[in-house]
Amino acid sequence: MTGPGLDIRLVACAKTFTDGTRALEPLDLDIAAGETVVFLGPSGCGKTTTLRIIAGLERPDPGGRVVFAGRDVTPLPVEKRDIGMVFQSYALFPNMDVAGNVGYGLKVRRIPAVDRRRRVAEMLEMMHITELAARSVDQLSGGQKQRVALARALAVRPRVLLLDEPLTALDAKLREELRIEIDRLLRNLGITAVYVTHDQAEAMALGDRIVVMERGRVAQVGTPREVYLSPANPFVARFIGTLNVVSGEAADGHLHLPGGRLALNGAGSIPASGRLSVAFRPEAVAVIPLINPGDQPHPDGGLIGTVTAAFFLGDHIRLVIDGAGESAIVALAPNHHRFTPGDRVHLAVDGGAMPFAEG
Amino acid sequence: MDRRDTPFLILLALPAVIVFSAFFLLPLARLVMVVGEGRDGLATYAVVLTHPRYLESLVATMVLSAGVTAVTLALCGVVGVFLTRNRFFGQRLVVAMLTLPLSFPGVVVGFMIIMLAGRQGLIGDLTQALTGNRLVFAYSMAGLFVAYVYFSIPRVILTVMAAAEKLDRRVEEAARSLGASTWRVTRDVIIPGLAPALVSSGAICFATAMGAFGTAFTLATRIDVLPMVIYTEFTLNANIAVAASLSIVLGIITWVALAIARSLAGTTVSAAA
Ligand SMILES: Nc1ncnc2c1ncn2[C@@H]1O[C@H](COP(=O)(O)OP(=O)(O)OP(=O)(O)O)[C@@H](O)[C@H]1O
Ligand SMILES: [Mg+2]
């Protein structure tokens, strides 16, 4: 199948549009051959711009360079870069049928018709759309269209695959299904892939590494585990997953909150006293239902609060708890518990509360 | 559609039907009758189609119109796409200039061509100075051709620009990412994308050129285009039956050409691969 991908280096790639918009601050990034890197960030943070610079659809500002496998490709336009692209809007050729779309890149490369047909059939089979070969593209569902787009991009055996929010236009179930398929494809083909999304679940599932971006800057580069468990800054922490942030007075190794106090031993270098914020993930909270009205928080650290909302999500229950901190705290509880709004609960936060400097 | 809506819909369509009958069907029927009542009766059609003078003018008019349509489409396709894709100083002015002829009567366009390429024209002066020979083409087919292209541009370019505005740039980028050169992208993506607009505006362009009178009246002193022949037969020769049958032939040819163009457009859109 497709040969091993190539490695990509971005050197000081910045982008200022002609209208003066600074879409990207100088960016340096190394992407290993065969790696899947996901660009993640809120709308307008420069993900698409970065992808288009890699593709050659956009030139970086002077001084920026794009290097493919040691070769500077900055001056090369997109058609000379040997890449595959997949767009959120599918961007299929409306005047060609499915097979015509998938075979287009081969036709441009003057591959003989016999080989072309064989390759197209192979691609259609790989994407499980063989029966759609003769369909016109406006008779396809969104999921089918994106399968055609993937087959079309992969048919020419590109060494880099660039995907810009390929699943955003699809409904949740299809998104999951196609995401698993894309993951399988990228692993099997060993192709270098750059994937843009603003969906953190997608980023976690697909990325070998995630590049979190914020307003044209890289906020953090790391494995899904790293960005989730040790976010580089409050922005990353808030953007990836749900994060509880509580503020209170620190004294004698504890953070004092309306619903009790939290031990600060797990939180690294923390000032002994003064006003402080800490953050923790919902799954770091152990929730115990309280029965007696007179129950007190655990002396080693614990908070008491009231359930204001409980969502049964199948594999767990998601709780919103008031009164423990100044603002609501989100916690997860095992699904065998039963909670109703108004229940009093005890919260213990597992050692991993992070010191949190408000950005 | 609901069955109960039908009477209501007929009622809504009634004004259009009345206008259509009064101003289109009745005069047309009258025209057909005029031919029938003429000296040769329905044989007038045969005369019109076999008589060298009429036939020649018919063919000349069709060739001229087809040429004008082809050149206008090519010109407006390129310029229209360029104008929608590039922002530059004075762009609005350029668009305004290009659409200016929309408001000119054909006579004025003819007059402008005379000033450009007539005996006292600009091109004449220029070629005289450069080569010693005066180039005068205002009163020939070439003059008509330039004039027709000039007044066809506005209709076509506005349609093309509207269509070019709606082209999905991502599709072009997808083609390029697959290795397509600019020329390939133009052929495989942009032209098919513009095809419906090109066909519909081309059809209007062709029809207008077939029937254009004011410009022909000003310029066609030595050449016979069909509208001029009809005018001459009608006013000077009082040969009303021939004028009427020529009118009907002109109408039918234009209509058939438009129908063919439309069905062609249908097949290019669905079957190109
Ligand atoms: N052609 C352009 N001209 C001017 N500004 C642009 C252009 N393209 C993008 N921008 C701006 O550059 C910034 C980054 O845009 P970009 O498309 O890279 O964002 P994104 O991260 O992909 O966002 P989204 O998730 O909404 O797609 C935005 O502020 C955007 O408005
Ligand atoms: Mg984007």
Short mmCIF file of C-alpha atoms in Angstrom, two decimals, chain A residues 9-289:
data_model
loop_
_atom_site.label_atom_id
_atom_site.label_comp_id
_atom_site.label_asym_id
_atom_site.label_seq_id
_atom_site.Cartn_x
_atom_site.Cartn_y
_atom_site.Cartn_z
CA ARG A 9 9.33 20.31 9.61
CA LEU A 10 7.80 23.70 10.01
CA VAL A 11 10.37 26.39 10.65
CA ALA A 12 9.22 29.81 11.83
CA CYS A 13 6.02 29.59 9.82
CA ALA A 14 3.96 32.72 10.43
CA LYS A 15 1.04 34.01 8.43
CA THR A 16 -0.20 37.54 7.98
CA PHE A 17 -3.04 37.91 5.49
CA THR A 18 -3.11 40.78 3.04
CA ASP A 19 -5.80 42.52 5.08
CA GLY A 20 -3.37 42.59 8.02
CA THR A 21 -4.90 39.70 9.97
CA ARG A 22 -2.17 37.93 11.88
CA ALA A 23 -3.48 34.37 11.71
CA LEU A 24 -0.34 32.60 12.86
CA GLU A 25 2.62 33.58 15.00
CA PRO A 26 5.96 31.99 14.00
CA LEU A 27 5.51 28.27 14.50
CA ASP A 28 8.16 25.57 14.75
CA LEU A 29 7.10 21.98 14.68
CA ASP A 30 8.58 18.60 13.81
CA ILE A 31 6.25 15.86 12.67
CA ALA A 32 7.79 12.40 12.48
CA ALA A 33 7.30 10.11 9.51
CA GLY A 34 4.11 8.12 9.92
CA GLU A 35 2.95 10.18 12.86
CA THR A 36 -0.58 11.52 13.28
CA VAL A 37 -0.56 15.04 14.63
CA VAL A 38 -3.81 16.70 15.57
CA PHE A 39 -4.22 20.47 15.64
CA LEU A 40 -6.78 21.35 18.25
CA GLY A 41 -8.11 24.71 19.29
CA PRO A 42 -11.09 27.03 19.29
CA SER A 43 -12.47 28.63 16.18
CA GLY A 44 -10.18 31.16 14.51
CA CYS A 45 -7.01 30.04 16.31
CA GLY A 46 -5.13 29.32 13.09
CA LYS A 47 -5.53 25.56 12.64
CA THR A 48 -6.72 25.71 9.05
CA THR A 49 -4.09 28.31 8.23
CA THR A 50 -1.33 26.00 9.50
CA LEU A 51 -2.73 23.08 7.54
CA ARG A 52 -2.92 25.17 4.38
CA ILE A 53 0.68 26.24 4.83
CA ILE A 54 1.73 22.58 5.04
CA ALA A 55 -0.39 21.83 1.98
CA GLY A 56 1.05 24.68 -0.04
CA LEU A 57 -2.28 26.43 -0.45
CA GLU A 58 -0.94 29.30 1.60
CA ARG A 59 2.60 30.69 1.68
CA PRO A 60 4.13 31.36 5.08
CA ASP A 61 5.35 34.90 5.68
CA PRO A 62 8.94 35.47 4.49
CA GLY A 63 11.39 33.58 6.67
CA GLY A 64 9.05 30.66 7.24
CA ARG A 65 9.94 27.30 5.72
CA VAL A 66 8.16 24.02 5.15
CA VAL A 67 10.45 21.01 4.87
CA PHE A 68 9.32 17.57 3.68
CA ALA A 69 11.84 14.80 4.38
CA GLY A 70 14.74 17.25 4.45
CA ARG A 71 13.65 18.97 1.25
CA ASP A 72 12.54 22.60 1.42
CA VAL A 73 9.16 22.66 -0.33
CA THR A 74 8.21 26.22 0.63
CA PRO A 75 8.18 27.51 -2.97
CA LEU A 76 6.31 24.47 -4.30
CA PRO A 77 2.59 24.93 -4.99
CA VAL A 78 0.13 22.37 -3.67
CA GLU A 79 -0.03 20.37 -6.92
CA LYS A 80 3.69 19.59 -6.68
CA ARG A 81 3.73 18.49 -3.05
CA ASP A 82 2.31 15.00 -3.37
CA ILE A 83 -0.19 15.33 -0.56
CA GLY A 84 -3.76 14.24 -0.02
CA MET A 85 -6.39 16.59 1.35
CA VAL A 86 -9.78 16.05 2.92
CA PHE A 87 -12.08 18.97 3.63
CA GLN A 88 -14.97 19.47 6.01
CA SER A 89 -17.19 20.35 3.03
CA TYR A 90 -16.11 17.15 1.15
CA ALA A 91 -15.26 19.23 -1.96
CA LEU A 92 -16.12 16.40 -4.35
CA PHE A 93 -16.29 17.08 -8.09
CA PRO A 94 -20.01 17.48 -8.78
CA ASN A 95 -19.59 16.76 -12.49
CA MET A 96 -18.05 13.31 -11.94
CA ASP A 97 -19.44 10.11 -10.46
CA VAL A 98 -17.89 8.40 -7.45
CA ALA A 99 -15.38 6.39 -9.49
CA GLY A 100 -14.49 9.51 -11.48
CA ASN A 101 -13.80 11.38 -8.27
CA VAL A 102 -11.64 8.64 -6.79
CA GLY A 103 -9.72 8.17 -10.04
CA TYR A 104 -9.18 11.86 -10.75
CA GLY A 105 -5.70 12.12 -9.23
CA LEU A 106 -4.61 9.01 -11.16
CA LYS A 107 -5.98 10.45 -14.37
CA VAL A 108 -4.07 13.69 -13.81
CA ARG A 109 -0.96 11.57 -13.29
CA ARG A 110 -1.66 9.80 -16.61
CA ILE A 111 -1.94 6.36 -15.06
CA PRO A 112 -3.18 3.94 -17.77
CA ALA A 113 -6.91 3.26 -17.63
CA VAL A 114 -6.50 -0.41 -16.67
CA ASP A 115 -4.33 0.32 -13.65
CA ARG A 116 -6.55 3.23 -12.77
CA ARG A 117 -9.65 1.08 -12.68
CA ARG A 118 -7.92 -1.48 -10.52
CA ARG A 119 -6.69 1.14 -8.08
CA VAL A 120 -10.11 2.82 -7.90
CA ALA A 121 -11.77 -0.53 -7.18
CA GLU A 122 -9.18 -1.17 -4.46
CA MET A 123 -9.84 2.21 -2.85
CA LEU A 124 -13.61 1.83 -3.01
CA GLU A 125 -13.29 -1.54 -1.36
CA MET A 126 -11.04 -0.16 1.34
CA MET A 127 -13.63 2.50 2.14
CA HIS A 128 -16.53 0.01 1.85
CA ILE A 129 -18.25 1.94 -0.92
CA THR A 130 -17.78 -0.42 -3.85
CA GLU A 131 -21.51 -0.41 -4.60
CA LEU A 132 -21.50 3.38 -4.96
CA ALA A 133 -18.97 3.47 -7.83
CA ALA A 134 -21.40 4.67 -10.49
CA ARG A 135 -23.40 7.02 -8.27
CA SER A 136 -23.39 10.71 -8.85
CA VAL A 137 -22.00 12.51 -5.83
CA ASP A 138 -25.16 14.46 -5.06
CA GLN A 139 -26.90 11.15 -4.37
CA LEU A 140 -24.64 10.38 -1.42
CA SER A 141 -25.10 10.90 2.29
CA GLY A 142 -22.59 13.00 4.20
CA GLY A 143 -20.78 9.96 5.55
CA GLN A 144 -20.57 8.40 2.08
CA LYS A 145 -19.28 11.65 0.63
CA GLN A 146 -16.49 11.78 3.17
CA ARG A 147 -15.59 8.17 2.39
CA VAL A 148 -15.33 9.11 -1.27
CA ALA A 149 -13.19 12.11 -0.36
CA LEU A 150 -10.86 9.89 1.67
CA ALA A 151 -10.63 7.33 -1.12
CA ARG A 152 -9.91 10.11 -3.61
CA ALA A 153 -7.14 11.57 -1.45
CA LEU A 154 -5.54 8.18 -0.76
CA ALA A 155 -5.79 6.81 -4.31
CA VAL A 156 -2.66 8.64 -5.43
CA ARG A 157 -0.65 7.20 -2.52
CA PRO A 158 0.27 10.54 -1.01
CA ARG A 159 3.01 10.58 1.57
CA VAL A 160 1.18 13.13 3.68
CA LEU A 161 -2.54 13.25 4.39
CA LEU A 162 -4.05 16.54 5.53
CA LEU A 163 -7.54 16.54 6.99
CA ASP A 164 -9.42 19.71 7.93
CA GLU A 165 -12.29 18.88 10.27
CA PRO A 166 -13.34 15.93 8.11
CA LEU A 167 -16.03 14.78 10.54
CA THR A 168 -17.46 18.07 11.74
CA ALA A 169 -20.38 18.05 9.30
CA LEU A 170 -21.50 14.55 10.30
CA ASP A 171 -23.84 13.46 13.07
CA ALA A 172 -22.44 11.96 16.26
CA LYS A 173 -22.86 8.28 15.42
CA LEU A 174 -21.34 8.55 11.95
CA ARG A 175 -18.57 10.68 13.34
CA GLU A 176 -17.60 7.95 15.78
CA GLU A 177 -17.82 5.26 13.10
CA LEU A 178 -15.71 7.13 10.58
CA ARG A 179 -13.26 8.25 13.22
CA ILE A 180 -12.49 4.65 14.09
CA GLU A 181 -12.07 3.90 10.42
CA ILE A 182 -9.74 6.84 9.84
CA ASP A 183 -7.70 5.76 12.83
CA ARG A 184 -7.38 2.24 11.42
CA LEU A 185 -6.44 3.63 8.00
CA LEU A 186 -3.76 5.95 9.29
CA ARG A 187 -2.18 3.17 11.36
CA ASN A 188 -2.27 0.63 8.54
CA LEU A 189 -0.97 2.95 5.86
CA GLY A 190 1.82 4.40 7.96
CA ILE A 191 1.13 7.70 6.30
CA THR A 192 2.07 10.98 7.96
CA ALA A 193 -1.17 12.71 8.84
CA VAL A 194 -2.10 16.16 10.04
CA TYR A 195 -5.61 16.38 11.33
CA VAL A 196 -7.43 19.57 12.29
CA THR A 197 -10.36 19.55 14.67
CA HIS A 198 -11.95 21.55 17.44
CA ASP A 199 -13.37 18.39 19.02
CA GLN A 200 -11.13 17.29 21.86
CA ALA A 201 -12.51 13.76 21.99
CA GLU A 202 -11.57 13.31 18.35
CA ALA A 203 -8.12 14.76 19.00
CA MET A 204 -7.53 12.40 21.92
CA ALA A 205 -8.68 9.37 19.98
CA LEU A 206 -6.67 10.01 16.81
CA GLY A 207 -3.55 11.91 17.71
CA ASP A 208 -0.15 10.46 18.45
CA ARG A 209 0.45 14.02 19.50
CA ILE A 210 -1.86 16.96 19.92
CA VAL A 211 -0.90 20.54 19.13
CA VAL A 212 -3.18 22.79 21.15
CA MET A 213 -3.44 26.21 19.59
CA GLU A 214 -4.67 29.48 20.98
CA ARG A 215 -4.97 32.71 19.01
CA GLY A 216 -2.29 31.89 16.44
CA ARG A 217 0.10 30.42 18.99
CA VAL A 218 0.97 26.90 20.06
CA ALA A 219 -0.19 26.52 23.64
CA GLN A 220 1.13 22.98 24.08
CA VAL A 221 2.43 20.04 22.09
CA GLY A 222 2.18 16.62 23.67
CA THR A 223 0.64 13.18 23.67
CA PRO A 224 -3.05 13.05 24.55
CA ARG A 225 -2.03 11.84 28.00
CA GLU A 226 0.35 14.75 28.53
CA VAL A 227 -2.04 17.48 27.47
CA TYR A 228 -4.82 16.00 29.54
CA LEU A 229 -2.91 15.18 32.70
CA SER A 230 -0.29 17.93 32.67
CA PRO A 231 -1.72 20.83 30.73
CA ALA A 232 0.87 23.52 30.18
CA ASN A 233 -1.43 26.36 31.13
CA PRO A 234 -4.99 27.16 32.20
CA PHE A 235 -6.11 27.57 28.59
CA VAL A 236 -5.10 24.03 27.68
CA ALA A 237 -6.50 22.67 30.92
CA ARG A 238 -9.87 24.29 30.29
CA PHE A 239 -9.98 23.45 26.61
CA ILE A 240 -9.25 19.74 26.99
CA GLY A 241 -11.91 18.00 29.00
CA THR A 242 -13.85 19.49 31.88
CA LEU A 243 -11.93 21.23 34.60
CA ASN A 244 -13.06 22.33 38.05
CA VAL A 245 -11.35 25.44 39.31
CA VAL A 246 -11.83 26.47 42.95
CA SER A 247 -10.36 29.45 44.76
CA GLY A 248 -9.97 30.02 48.46
CA GLU A 249 -7.58 30.94 51.26
CA ALA A 250 -4.59 28.67 51.72
CA ALA A 251 -3.53 28.00 55.30
CA ASP A 252 -1.71 25.17 57.11
CA GLY A 253 -1.43 23.01 54.01
CA HIS A 254 -5.08 23.21 53.10
CA LEU A 255 -7.24 25.28 50.82
CA HIS A 256 -10.26 26.55 52.69
CA LEU A 257 -13.53 26.53 50.77
CA PRO A 258 -17.19 27.12 51.63
CA GLY A 259 -17.88 23.38 51.86
CA GLY A 260 -14.77 22.34 53.80
CA ARG A 261 -11.08 22.18 52.97
CA LEU A 262 -8.82 20.49 50.44
CA ALA A 263 -5.41 19.06 51.25
CA LEU A 264 -2.74 20.71 49.13
CA ASN A 265 -0.06 18.02 49.42
CA GLY A 266 -0.44 16.81 45.86
CA ALA A 267 -0.23 20.21 44.27
CA GLY A 268 3.51 20.80 44.05
CA SER A 269 5.05 24.13 44.96
CA ILE A 270 2.29 26.00 46.65
CA PRO A 271 2.58 29.12 48.78
CA ALA A 272 1.90 28.38 52.43
CA SER A 273 -0.81 30.99 52.71
CA GLY A 274 -2.78 33.56 50.78
CA ARG A 275 -5.40 33.41 48.07
CA LEU A 276 -5.03 30.44 45.74
CA SER A 277 -6.78 28.63 42.92
CA VAL A 278 -6.50 24.92 42.26
CA ALA A 279 -7.95 22.79 39.51
CA PHE A 280 -8.95 19.15 39.24
CA ARG A 281 -10.72 16.90 36.76
CA PRO A 282 -14.23 15.56 37.44
CA GLU A 283 -12.90 11.99 37.58
CA ALA A 284 -10.49 12.95 40.38
CA VAL A 285 -13.45 13.54 42.70
CA ALA A 286 -14.72 10.69 44.86
CA VAL A 287 -18.40 11.24 45.66
CA ILE A 288 -20.06 9.68 48.70
CA PRO A 289 -23.77 10.21 49.42
#
